[in-house]
């Protein structure tokens, strides 16, 4: 990840993560870097730095492992079927709790919210997830105020989004929140209307 002194964003990747949950926010935050005075940088990281195979077969070689990604201003946790084994891994959930203590913003896409819930990070908070998993989110922690209408829920230091493409909306919202509406509009225009 860039050592440019700007905002550092890490997207956690794992086997079975949903492709657009990863690359949608990545595209938004990478484009943000070319419009921003905050100098944000975004990178992917896996548990041990090894490559991962996403839900539909896309393979990603992340830039870092969890041990060397360094301090982050924001962690993005995608969803996908690969979240299910992680919900049962006590070591992984403890890692999430420790990351939460030093990361100002935790964001999830789709069923990534289930991992945050299993780690106790959504207790008593409003949150959302993929529409097929509202009940599962509530079962993991009945104190969560499950929002079944919103595309994303911004609860300050924890932001959750609904299924797949809602992660792009959440990322654009975070650009607006952390910088300005004008910058978010510029990012949105670029990713919608231009290409190399």
mmCIF file of N, CA, C and O in Angstrom, residues 92-194:
data_model
loop_
_atom_site.group_PDB
_atom_site.id
_atom_site.type_symbol
_atom_site.label_atom_id
_atom_site.label_comp_id
_atom_site.label_asym_id
_atom_site.label_seq_id
_atom_site.Cartn_x
_atom_site.Cartn_y
_atom_site.Cartn_z
ATOM 1 N N UNK A 92 -10.083 -15.721 13.565
ATOM 2 C CA UNK A 92 -10.407 -14.681 12.591
ATOM 3 C C UNK A 92 -11.280 -13.601 13.220
ATOM 4 O O UNK A 92 -11.068 -12.401 13.008
ATOM 5 N N UNK A 93 -12.253 -14.022 14.014
ATOM 6 C CA UNK A 93 -13.144 -13.056 14.652
ATOM 7 C C UNK A 93 -12.390 -12.201 15.671
ATOM 8 O O UNK A 93 -12.642 -10.995 15.786
ATOM 9 N N UNK A 94 -11.448 -12.802 16.369
ATOM 10 C CA UNK A 94 -10.629 -12.031 17.304
ATOM 11 C C UNK A 94 -9.766 -11.032 16.547
ATOM 12 O O UNK A 94 -9.572 -9.887 16.994
ATOM 13 N N UNK A 95 -9.231 -11.450 15.399
ATOM 14 C CA UNK A 95 -8.457 -10.534 14.562
ATOM 15 C C UNK A 95 -9.312 -9.335 14.156
ATOM 16 O O UNK A 95 -8.856 -8.184 14.214
ATOM 17 N N UNK A 96 -10.566 -9.582 13.770
ATOM 18 C CA UNK A 96 -11.465 -8.485 13.405
ATOM 19 C C UNK A 96 -11.682 -7.536 14.583
ATOM 20 O O UNK A 96 -11.686 -6.314 14.413
ATOM 21 N N UNK A 97 -11.857 -8.096 15.766
ATOM 22 C CA UNK A 97 -12.045 -7.240 16.956
ATOM 23 C C UNK A 97 -10.814 -6.380 17.211
ATOM 24 O O UNK A 97 -10.930 -5.207 17.580
ATOM 25 N N UNK A 98 -9.634 -6.946 17.021
ATOM 26 C CA UNK A 98 -8.398 -6.186 17.231
ATOM 27 C C UNK A 98 -8.223 -5.116 16.156
ATOM 28 O O UNK A 98 -7.823 -3.989 16.458
ATOM 29 N N UNK A 99 -8.515 -5.458 14.898
ATOM 30 C CA UNK A 99 -8.437 -4.481 13.811
ATOM 31 C C UNK A 99 -9.386 -3.321 14.081
ATOM 32 O O UNK A 99 -9.064 -2.153 13.845
ATOM 33 N N UNK A 100 -10.570 -3.656 14.596
ATOM 34 C CA UNK A 100 -11.579 -2.626 14.873
ATOM 35 C C UNK A 100 -11.045 -1.566 15.848
ATOM 36 O O UNK A 100 -11.347 -0.378 15.718
ATOM 37 N N UNK A 101 -10.233 -1.979 16.806
ATOM 38 C CA UNK A 101 -9.720 -1.053 17.821
ATOM 39 C C UNK A 101 -8.796 0.011 17.228
ATOM 40 O O UNK A 101 -8.643 1.081 17.801
ATOM 41 N N UNK A 102 -8.168 -0.307 16.088
ATOM 42 C CA UNK A 102 -7.191 0.622 15.520
ATOM 43 C C UNK A 102 -7.579 1.172 14.150
ATOM 44 O O UNK A 102 -6.798 1.892 13.528
ATOM 45 N N UNK A 103 -8.782 0.846 13.681
ATOM 46 C CA UNK A 103 -9.221 1.275 12.359
ATOM 47 C C UNK A 103 -10.434 2.188 12.492
ATOM 48 O O UNK A 103 -11.480 1.750 12.975
ATOM 49 N N UNK A 104 -10.326 3.442 12.066
ATOM 50 C CA UNK A 104 -11.424 4.388 12.272
ATOM 51 C C UNK A 104 -12.737 4.015 11.604
ATOM 52 O O UNK A 104 -13.806 4.290 12.139
ATOM 53 N N UNK A 105 -12.673 3.387 10.408
ATOM 54 C CA UNK A 105 -13.912 3.025 9.717
ATOM 55 C C UNK A 105 -13.840 1.565 9.278
ATOM 56 O O UNK A 105 -12.898 1.148 8.606
ATOM 57 N N UNK A 106 -14.851 0.810 9.689
ATOM 58 C CA UNK A 106 -15.031 -0.567 9.225
ATOM 59 C C UNK A 106 -16.240 -0.560 8.300
ATOM 60 O O UNK A 106 -17.310 -0.057 8.674
ATOM 61 N N UNK A 107 -16.083 -1.088 7.090
ATOM 62 C CA UNK A 107 -17.174 -1.106 6.119
ATOM 63 C C UNK A 107 -17.354 -2.531 5.598
ATOM 64 O O UNK A 107 -16.380 -3.246 5.381
ATOM 65 N N UNK A 108 -18.601 -2.914 5.395
ATOM 66 C CA UNK A 108 -18.855 -4.245 4.838
ATOM 67 C C UNK A 108 -19.753 -4.130 3.628
ATOM 68 O O UNK A 108 -20.555 -3.198 3.504
ATOM 69 N N UNK A 109 -19.599 -5.086 2.729
ATOM 70 C CA UNK A 109 -20.452 -5.193 1.555
ATOM 71 C C UNK A 109 -21.195 -6.513 1.659
ATOM 72 O O UNK A 109 -20.603 -7.548 1.988
ATOM 73 N N UNK A 110 -22.498 -6.477 1.415
ATOM 74 C CA UNK A 110 -23.292 -7.690 1.320
ATOM 75 C C UNK A 110 -23.166 -8.518 2.615
ATOM 76 O O UNK A 110 -23.306 -7.980 3.706
ATOM 77 N N UNK A 111 -22.873 -9.805 2.497
ATOM 78 C CA UNK A 111 -22.811 -10.663 3.676
ATOM 79 C C UNK A 111 -21.507 -10.512 4.455
ATOM 80 O O UNK A 111 -21.293 -11.222 5.435
ATOM 81 N N UNK A 112 -20.658 -9.576 4.073
ATOM 82 C CA UNK A 112 -19.530 -9.228 4.933
ATOM 83 C C UNK A 112 -20.014 -8.765 6.301
ATOM 84 O O UNK A 112 -19.317 -8.913 7.307
ATOM 85 N N UNK A 113 -21.244 -8.233 6.341
ATOM 86 C CA UNK A 113 -21.829 -7.812 7.619
ATOM 87 C C UNK A 113 -21.963 -8.982 8.590
ATOM 88 O O UNK A 113 -21.917 -8.793 9.811
ATOM 89 N N UNK A 114 -22.118 -10.195 8.066
ATOM 90 C CA UNK A 114 -22.245 -11.360 8.949
ATOM 91 C C UNK A 114 -20.970 -11.567 9.759
ATOM 92 O O UNK A 114 -21.030 -11.915 10.943
ATOM 93 N N UNK A 115 -19.824 -11.346 9.124
ATOM 94 C CA UNK A 115 -18.559 -11.497 9.848
ATOM 95 C C UNK A 115 -18.425 -10.426 10.923
ATOM 96 O O UNK A 115 -18.000 -10.708 12.050
ATOM 97 N N UNK A 116 -18.810 -9.193 10.583
ATOM 98 C CA UNK A 116 -18.756 -8.132 11.590
ATOM 99 C C UNK A 116 -19.694 -8.459 12.754
ATOM 100 O O UNK A 116 -19.346 -8.248 13.921
ATOM 101 N N UNK A 117 -20.861 -9.000 12.427
ATOM 102 C CA UNK A 117 -21.815 -9.368 13.474
ATOM 103 C C UNK A 117 -21.273 -10.491 14.342
ATOM 104 O O UNK A 117 -21.376 -10.452 15.576
ATOM 105 N N UNK A 118 -20.694 -11.510 13.723
ATOM 106 C CA UNK A 118 -20.162 -12.646 14.475
ATOM 107 C C UNK A 118 -19.038 -12.218 15.411
ATOM 108 O O UNK A 118 -18.839 -12.817 16.471
ATOM 109 N N UNK A 119 -18.327 -11.163 15.023
ATOM 110 C CA UNK A 119 -17.248 -10.637 15.870
ATOM 111 C C UNK A 119 -17.771 -9.681 16.935
ATOM 112 O O UNK A 119 -16.989 -9.178 17.747
ATOM 113 N N UNK A 120 -19.071 -9.433 16.933
ATOM 114 C CA UNK A 120 -19.661 -8.542 17.934
ATOM 115 C C UNK A 120 -19.545 -7.067 17.600
ATOM 116 O O UNK A 120 -19.829 -6.213 18.445
ATOM 117 N N UNK A 121 -19.200 -6.751 16.368
ATOM 118 C CA UNK A 121 -18.939 -5.356 16.012
ATOM 119 C C UNK A 121 -20.189 -4.583 15.615
ATOM 120 O O UNK A 121 -20.129 -3.365 15.431
ATOM 121 N N UNK A 122 -21.320 -5.286 15.483
ATOM 122 C CA UNK A 122 -22.563 -4.608 15.114
ATOM 123 C C UNK A 122 -23.563 -4.576 16.268
ATOM 124 O O UNK A 122 -24.708 -4.175 16.085
ATOM 125 N N UNK A 123 -23.138 -4.975 17.442
ATOM 126 C CA UNK A 123 -24.058 -5.060 18.584
ATOM 127 C C UNK A 123 -24.722 -3.713 18.853
ATOM 128 O O UNK A 123 -24.050 -2.693 19.008
ATOM 129 N N UNK A 124 -26.060 -3.731 18.864
ATOM 130 C CA UNK A 124 -26.826 -2.539 19.173
ATOM 131 C C UNK A 124 -26.824 -1.480 18.089
ATOM 132 O O UNK A 124 -27.307 -0.365 18.303
ATOM 133 N N UNK A 125 -26.307 -1.803 16.921
ATOM 134 C CA UNK A 125 -26.185 -0.823 15.841
ATOM 135 C C UNK A 125 -27.197 -1.095 14.721
ATOM 136 O O UNK A 125 -27.578 -2.237 14.495
ATOM 137 N N UNK A 126 -27.548 -0.052 13.969
ATOM 138 C CA UNK A 126 -28.283 -0.293 12.725
ATOM 139 C C UNK A 126 -27.316 -0.839 11.682
ATOM 140 O O UNK A 126 -26.146 -0.445 11.634
ATOM 141 N N UNK A 127 -27.778 -1.763 10.863
ATOM 142 C CA UNK A 127 -26.917 -2.374 9.841
ATOM 143 C C UNK A 127 -27.795 -3.009 8.781
ATOM 144 O O UNK A 127 -28.982 -3.270 8.991
ATOM 145 N N UNK A 128 -27.171 -3.282 7.637
ATOM 146 C CA UNK A 128 -27.880 -3.994 6.580
ATOM 147 C C UNK A 128 -26.950 -5.029 5.955
ATOM 148 O O UNK A 128 -25.752 -5.067 6.243
ATOM 149 N N UNK A 129 -27.524 -5.858 5.122
ATOM 150 C CA UNK A 129 -26.785 -6.893 4.403
ATOM 151 C C UNK A 129 -27.615 -7.287 3.185
ATOM 152 O O UNK A 129 -28.644 -6.654 2.893
ATOM 153 N N UNK A 130 -27.195 -8.317 2.474
ATOM 154 C CA UNK A 130 -27.956 -8.827 1.332
ATOM 155 C C UNK A 130 -29.357 -9.227 1.787
ATOM 156 O O UNK A 130 -29.528 -9.797 2.864
ATOM 157 N N UNK A 131 -30.359 -8.935 0.964
ATOM 158 C CA UNK A 131 -31.753 -9.141 1.383
ATOM 159 C C UNK A 131 -32.079 -10.587 1.743
ATOM 160 O O UNK A 131 -33.004 -10.838 2.524
ATOM 161 N N UNK A 132 -31.344 -11.541 1.216
ATOM 162 C CA UNK A 132 -31.610 -12.943 1.568
ATOM 163 C C UNK A 132 -31.036 -13.328 2.926
ATOM 164 O O UNK A 132 -31.227 -14.470 3.368
ATOM 165 N N UNK A 133 -30.339 -12.425 3.577
ATOM 166 C CA UNK A 133 -29.624 -12.777 4.807
ATOM 167 C C UNK A 133 -29.965 -11.886 6.000
ATOM 168 O O UNK A 133 -29.231 -11.881 6.985
ATOM 169 N N UNK A 134 -31.085 -11.149 5.899
ATOM 170 C CA UNK A 134 -31.511 -10.332 7.048
ATOM 171 C C UNK A 134 -31.706 -11.200 8.288
ATOM 172 O O UNK A 134 -31.264 -10.844 9.384
ATOM 173 N N UNK A 135 -32.373 -12.343 8.120
ATOM 174 C CA UNK A 135 -32.652 -13.212 9.267
ATOM 175 C C UNK A 135 -31.363 -13.756 9.870
ATOM 176 O O UNK A 135 -31.226 -13.842 11.093
ATOM 177 N N UNK A 136 -30.426 -14.129 9.011
ATOM 178 C CA UNK A 136 -29.156 -14.654 9.496
ATOM 179 C C UNK A 136 -28.405 -13.594 10.293
ATOM 180 O O UNK A 136 -27.803 -13.880 11.337
ATOM 181 N N UNK A 137 -28.456 -12.352 9.827
ATOM 182 C CA UNK A 137 -27.799 -11.260 10.547
ATOM 183 C C UNK A 137 -28.431 -11.092 11.924
ATOM 184 O O UNK A 137 -27.722 -10.975 12.935
ATOM 185 N N UNK A 138 -29.749 -11.134 11.984
ATOM 186 C CA UNK A 138 -30.452 -10.991 13.254
ATOM 187 C C UNK A 138 -30.191 -12.164 14.187
ATOM 188 O O UNK A 138 -30.100 -11.990 15.407
ATOM 189 N N UNK A 139 -30.055 -13.361 13.629
ATOM 190 C CA UNK A 139 -29.769 -14.543 14.454
ATOM 191 C C UNK A 139 -28.369 -14.470 15.058
ATOM 192 O O UNK A 139 -28.152 -14.888 16.203
ATOM 193 N N UNK A 140 -27.416 -13.944 14.299
ATOM 194 C CA UNK A 140 -26.050 -13.826 14.824
ATOM 195 C C UNK A 140 -25.988 -12.887 16.019
ATOM 196 O O UNK A 140 -25.224 -13.114 16.957
ATOM 197 N N UNK A 141 -26.785 -11.829 15.977
ATOM 198 C CA UNK A 141 -26.820 -10.878 17.087
ATOM 199 C C UNK A 141 -28.177 -10.188 17.092
ATOM 200 O O UNK A 141 -28.423 -9.270 16.306
ATOM 201 N N UNK A 142 -29.092 -10.652 17.963
ATOM 202 C CA UNK A 142 -30.444 -10.091 17.989
ATOM 203 C C UNK A 142 -30.501 -8.605 18.347
ATOM 204 O O UNK A 142 -31.536 -7.962 18.146
ATOM 205 N N UNK A 143 -29.397 -8.049 18.872
ATOM 206 C CA UNK A 143 -29.413 -6.628 19.224
ATOM 207 C C UNK A 143 -29.209 -5.725 18.003
ATOM 208 O O UNK A 143 -29.393 -4.510 18.091
ATOM 209 N N UNK A 144 -28.826 -6.301 16.853
ATOM 210 C CA UNK A 144 -28.627 -5.499 15.641
ATOM 211 C C UNK A 144 -29.978 -4.984 15.144
ATOM 212 O O UNK A 144 -30.969 -5.708 15.093
ATOM 213 N N UNK A 145 -30.011 -3.716 14.768
ATOM 214 C CA UNK A 145 -31.208 -3.100 14.210
ATOM 215 C C UNK A 145 -31.128 -3.255 12.687
ATOM 216 O O UNK A 145 -30.539 -2.420 11.992
ATOM 217 N N UNK A 146 -31.677 -4.343 12.174
ATOM 218 C CA UNK A 146 -31.530 -4.680 10.759
ATOM 219 C C UNK A 146 -32.399 -3.766 9.902
ATOM 220 O O UNK A 146 -33.614 -3.720 10.064
ATOM 221 N N UNK A 147 -31.759 -3.027 9.010
ATOM 222 C CA UNK A 147 -32.450 -2.113 8.103
ATOM 223 C C UNK A 147 -32.690 -2.850 6.788
ATOM 224 O O UNK A 147 -31.750 -3.175 6.068
ATOM 225 N N UNK A 148 -33.947 -3.106 6.495
ATOM 226 C CA UNK A 148 -34.294 -3.875 5.304
ATOM 227 C C UNK A 148 -34.603 -2.988 4.100
ATOM 228 O O UNK A 148 -34.979 -3.492 3.047
ATOM 229 N N UNK A 149 -34.443 -1.683 4.247
ATOM 230 C CA UNK A 149 -34.769 -0.758 3.166
ATOM 231 C C UNK A 149 -33.544 -0.092 2.541
ATOM 232 O O UNK A 149 -33.516 0.194 1.350
ATOM 233 N N UNK A 150 -32.534 0.183 3.353
ATOM 234 C CA UNK A 150 -31.404 0.985 2.898
ATOM 235 C C UNK A 150 -30.445 0.205 2.013
ATOM 236 O O UNK A 150 -30.249 -0.999 2.195
ATOM 237 N N UNK A 151 -29.822 0.903 1.056
ATOM 238 C CA UNK A 151 -28.742 0.300 0.270
ATOM 239 C C UNK A 151 -27.450 0.290 1.072
ATOM 240 O O UNK A 151 -26.605 -0.567 0.882
ATOM 241 N N UNK A 152 -27.301 1.253 1.962
ATOM 242 C CA UNK A 152 -26.180 1.249 2.910
ATOM 243 C C UNK A 152 -26.617 1.974 4.172
ATOM 244 O O UNK A 152 -27.532 2.803 4.145
ATOM 245 N N UNK A 153 -25.975 1.606 5.276
ATOM 246 C CA UNK A 153 -26.263 2.211 6.565
ATOM 247 C C UNK A 153 -24.958 2.766 7.124
ATOM 248 O O UNK A 153 -24.012 2.014 7.360
ATOM 249 N N UNK A 154 -24.909 4.070 7.318
ATOM 250 C CA UNK A 154 -23.725 4.733 7.861
ATOM 251 C C UNK A 154 -23.967 5.009 9.338
ATOM 252 O O UNK A 154 -24.764 5.861 9.696
ATOM 253 N N UNK A 155 -23.284 4.255 10.173
ATOM 254 C CA UNK A 155 -23.388 4.459 11.614
ATOM 255 C C UNK A 155 -22.071 5.019 12.162
ATOM 256 O O UNK A 155 -21.587 4.618 13.215
ATOM 257 N N UNK A 156 -21.477 5.919 11.398
ATOM 258 C CA UNK A 156 -20.264 6.587 11.841
ATOM 259 C C UNK A 156 -19.015 5.776 11.573
ATOM 260 O O UNK A 156 -18.465 5.794 10.472
ATOM 261 N N UNK A 157 -18.571 5.037 12.572
ATOM 262 C CA UNK A 157 -17.335 4.270 12.425
ATOM 263 C C UNK A 157 -17.566 2.885 11.836
ATOM 264 O O UNK A 157 -16.611 2.173 11.543
ATOM 265 N N UNK A 158 -18.821 2.507 11.657
ATOM 266 C CA UNK A 158 -19.165 1.236 11.009
ATOM 267 C C UNK A 158 -20.216 1.511 9.936
ATOM 268 O O UNK A 158 -21.243 2.120 10.215
ATOM 269 N N UNK A 159 -19.914 1.074 8.709
ATOM 270 C CA UNK A 159 -20.815 1.304 7.579
ATOM 271 C C UNK A 159 -21.063 -0.040 6.910
ATOM 272 O O UNK A 159 -20.115 -0.766 6.597
ATOM 273 N N UNK A 160 -22.322 -0.384 6.712
ATOM 274 C CA UNK A 160 -22.670 -1.655 6.078
ATOM 275 C C UNK A 160 -23.476 -1.375 4.820
ATOM 276 O O UNK A 160 -24.172 -0.358 4.730
ATOM 277 N N UNK A 161 -23.383 -2.280 3.847
ATOM 278 C CA UNK A 161 -24.165 -2.093 2.621
ATOM 279 C C UNK A 161 -24.865 -3.386 2.246
ATOM 280 O O UNK A 161 -24.483 -4.467 2.683
ATOM 281 N N UNK A 162 -25.886 -3.230 1.426
ATOM 282 C CA UNK A 162 -26.686 -4.373 0.988
ATOM 283 C C UNK A 162 -25.930 -5.134 -0.103
ATOM 284 O O UNK A 162 -24.710 -5.018 -0.214
ATOM 285 N N UNK A 163 -26.643 -5.886 -0.916
ATOM 286 C CA UNK A 163 -25.998 -6.801 -1.842
ATOM 287 C C UNK A 163 -25.198 -6.174 -2.963
ATOM 288 O O UNK A 163 -25.606 -5.193 -3.576
ATOM 289 N N UNK A 164 -24.047 -6.722 -3.211
ATOM 290 C CA UNK A 164 -23.162 -6.567 -4.356
ATOM 291 C C UNK A 164 -23.011 -5.123 -4.828
ATOM 292 O O UNK A 164 -22.136 -4.413 -4.366
ATOM 293 N N UNK A 165 -23.846 -4.652 -5.772
ATOM 294 C CA UNK A 165 -23.640 -3.325 -6.350
ATOM 295 C C UNK A 165 -23.839 -2.210 -5.329
ATOM 296 O O UNK A 165 -23.351 -1.098 -5.531
ATOM 297 N N UNK A 166 -24.516 -2.487 -4.224
ATOM 298 C CA UNK A 166 -24.682 -1.479 -3.183
ATOM 299 C C UNK A 166 -23.332 -1.095 -2.585
ATOM 300 O O UNK A 166 -23.193 -0.007 -2.011
ATOM 301 N N UNK A 167 -22.336 -1.962 -2.719
ATOM 302 C CA UNK A 167 -21.001 -1.627 -2.231
ATOM 303 C C UNK A 167 -20.396 -0.449 -2.977
ATOM 304 O O UNK A 167 -19.630 0.332 -2.411
ATOM 305 N N UNK A 168 -20.750 -0.297 -4.251
ATOM 306 C CA UNK A 168 -20.286 0.850 -5.029
ATOM 307 C C UNK A 168 -20.951 2.118 -4.504
ATOM 308 O O UNK A 168 -20.295 3.152 -4.317
ATOM 309 N N UNK A 169 -22.253 2.043 -4.236
ATOM 310 C CA UNK A 169 -22.964 3.192 -3.666
ATOM 311 C C UNK A 169 -22.364 3.580 -2.322
ATOM 312 O O UNK A 169 -22.188 4.769 -2.021
ATOM 313 N N UNK A 170 -22.069 2.584 -1.497
ATOM 314 C CA UNK A 170 -21.478 2.860 -0.190
ATOM 315 C C UNK A 170 -20.121 3.537 -0.343
ATOM 316 O O UNK A 170 -19.808 4.501 0.370
ATOM 317 N N UNK A 171 -19.311 3.035 -1.278
ATOM 318 C CA UNK A 171 -17.978 3.616 -1.478
ATOM 319 C C UNK A 171 -18.087 5.068 -1.933
ATOM 320 O O UNK A 171 -17.352 5.940 -1.455
ATOM 321 N N UNK A 172 -18.995 5.352 -2.861
ATOM 322 C CA UNK A 172 -19.197 6.738 -3.302
ATOM 323 C C UNK A 172 -19.682 7.614 -2.158
ATOM 324 O O UNK A 172 -19.257 8.762 -2.016
ATOM 325 N N UNK A 173 -20.562 7.072 -1.319
ATOM 326 C CA UNK A 173 -21.016 7.802 -0.138
ATOM 327 C C UNK A 173 -19.841 8.130 0.786
ATOM 328 O O UNK A 173 -19.749 9.244 1.306
ATOM 329 N N UNK A 174 -18.944 7.173 0.971
ATOM 330 C CA UNK A 174 -17.794 7.416 1.851
ATOM 331 C C UNK A 174 -16.852 8.460 1.268
ATOM 332 O O UNK A 174 -16.281 9.273 2.004
ATOM 333 N N UNK A 175 -16.700 8.477 -0.054
ATOM 334 C CA UNK A 175 -15.910 9.539 -0.681
ATOM 335 C C UNK A 175 -16.541 10.892 -0.373
ATOM 336 O O UNK A 175 -15.851 11.844 0.017
ATOM 337 N N UNK A 176 -17.856 10.975 -0.529
ATOM 338 C CA UNK A 176 -18.558 12.235 -0.246
ATOM 339 C C UNK A 176 -18.413 12.619 1.223
ATOM 340 O O UNK A 176 -18.133 13.774 1.552
ATOM 341 N N UNK A 177 -18.585 11.650 2.092
ATOM 342 C CA UNK A 177 -18.507 11.926 3.525
ATOM 343 C C UNK A 177 -17.105 12.370 3.948
ATOM 344 O O UNK A 177 -16.940 13.295 4.738
ATOM 345 N N UNK A 178 -16.095 11.710 3.428
ATOM 346 C CA UNK A 178 -14.722 11.987 3.845
ATOM 347 C C UNK A 178 -14.104 13.171 3.120
ATOM 348 O O UNK A 178 -13.122 13.735 3.600
ATOM 349 N N UNK A 179 -14.688 13.543 1.968
ATOM 350 C CA UNK A 179 -14.159 14.706 1.251
ATOM 351 C C UNK A 179 -15.304 15.657 0.916
ATOM 352 O O UNK A 179 -15.741 16.400 1.774
ATOM 353 N N UNK A 180 -15.817 15.627 -0.307
ATOM 354 C CA UNK A 180 -16.903 16.545 -0.674
ATOM 355 C C UNK A 180 -17.839 15.875 -1.667
ATOM 356 O O UNK A 180 -17.487 14.899 -2.337
ATOM 357 N N UNK A 181 -19.019 16.462 -1.790
ATOM 358 C CA UNK A 181 -19.982 15.998 -2.783
ATOM 359 C C UNK A 181 -19.414 16.155 -4.194
ATOM 360 O O UNK A 181 -19.585 15.276 -5.045
ATOM 361 N N UNK A 182 -18.710 17.256 -4.434
ATOM 362 C CA UNK A 182 -18.153 17.505 -5.766
ATOM 363 C C UNK A 182 -17.142 16.427 -6.156
ATOM 364 O O UNK A 182 -17.124 15.951 -7.298
ATOM 365 N N UNK A 183 -16.305 16.030 -5.220
ATOM 366 C CA UNK A 183 -15.316 14.991 -5.511
ATOM 367 C C UNK A 183 -16.018 13.661 -5.774
ATOM 368 O O UNK A 183 -15.677 12.936 -6.717
ATOM 369 N N UNK A 184 -17.020 13.335 -4.966
ATOM 370 C CA UNK A 184 -17.754 12.088 -5.180
ATOM 371 C C UNK A 184 -18.426 12.077 -6.549
ATOM 372 O O UNK A 184 -18.432 11.056 -7.247
ATOM 373 N N UNK A 185 -18.970 13.229 -6.963
ATOM 374 C CA UNK A 185 -19.597 13.302 -8.284
ATOM 375 C C UNK A 185 -18.562 13.114 -9.387
ATOM 376 O O UNK A 185 -18.836 12.474 -10.406
ATOM 377 N N UNK A 186 -17.387 13.683 -9.206
ATOM 378 C CA UNK A 186 -16.317 13.518 -10.199
ATOM 379 C C UNK A 186 -15.912 12.053 -10.325
ATOM 380 O O UNK A 186 -15.722 11.534 -11.435
ATOM 381 N N UNK A 187 -15.782 11.382 -9.191
ATOM 382 C CA UNK A 187 -15.430 9.967 -9.199
ATOM 383 C C UNK A 187 -16.516 9.164 -9.904
ATOM 384 O O UNK A 187 -16.238 8.324 -10.773
ATOM 385 N N UNK A 188 -17.762 9.433 -9.545
ATOM 386 C CA UNK A 188 -18.874 8.709 -10.161
ATOM 387 C C UNK A 188 -18.903 8.931 -11.673
ATOM 388 O O UNK A 188 -19.083 7.991 -12.452
ATOM 389 N N UNK A 189 -18.709 10.171 -12.103
ATOM 390 C CA UNK A 189 -18.702 10.469 -13.532
ATOM 391 C C UNK A 189 -17.602 9.693 -14.245
ATOM 392 O O UNK A 189 -17.821 9.104 -15.294
ATOM 393 N N UNK A 190 -16.423 9.683 -13.667
ATOM 394 C CA UNK A 190 -15.287 9.007 -14.301
ATOM 395 C C UNK A 190 -15.511 7.513 -14.436
ATOM 396 O O UNK A 190 -15.238 6.918 -15.478
ATOM 397 N N UNK A 191 -16.017 6.878 -13.388
ATOM 398 C CA UNK A 191 -16.184 5.428 -13.475
ATOM 399 C C UNK A 191 -17.372 5.033 -14.337
ATOM 400 O O UNK A 191 -17.433 3.928 -14.859
ATOM 401 N N UNK A 192 -18.327 5.967 -14.538
ATOM 402 C CA UNK A 192 -19.487 5.653 -15.370
ATOM 403 C C UNK A 192 -19.267 5.966 -16.845
ATOM 404 O O UNK A 192 -19.842 5.313 -17.712
ATOM 405 N N UNK A 193 -18.436 6.981 -17.138
ATOM 406 C CA UNK A 193 -18.441 7.525 -18.501
ATOM 407 C C UNK A 193 -17.106 7.485 -19.227
ATOM 408 O O UNK A 193 -17.032 7.884 -20.369
ATOM 409 N N UNK A 194 -16.057 7.071 -18.561
ATOM 410 C CA UNK A 194 -14.779 7.059 -19.260
ATOM 411 C C UNK A 194 -14.119 5.704 -19.123
ATOM 412 O O UNK A 194 -14.529 4.875 -18.324
#
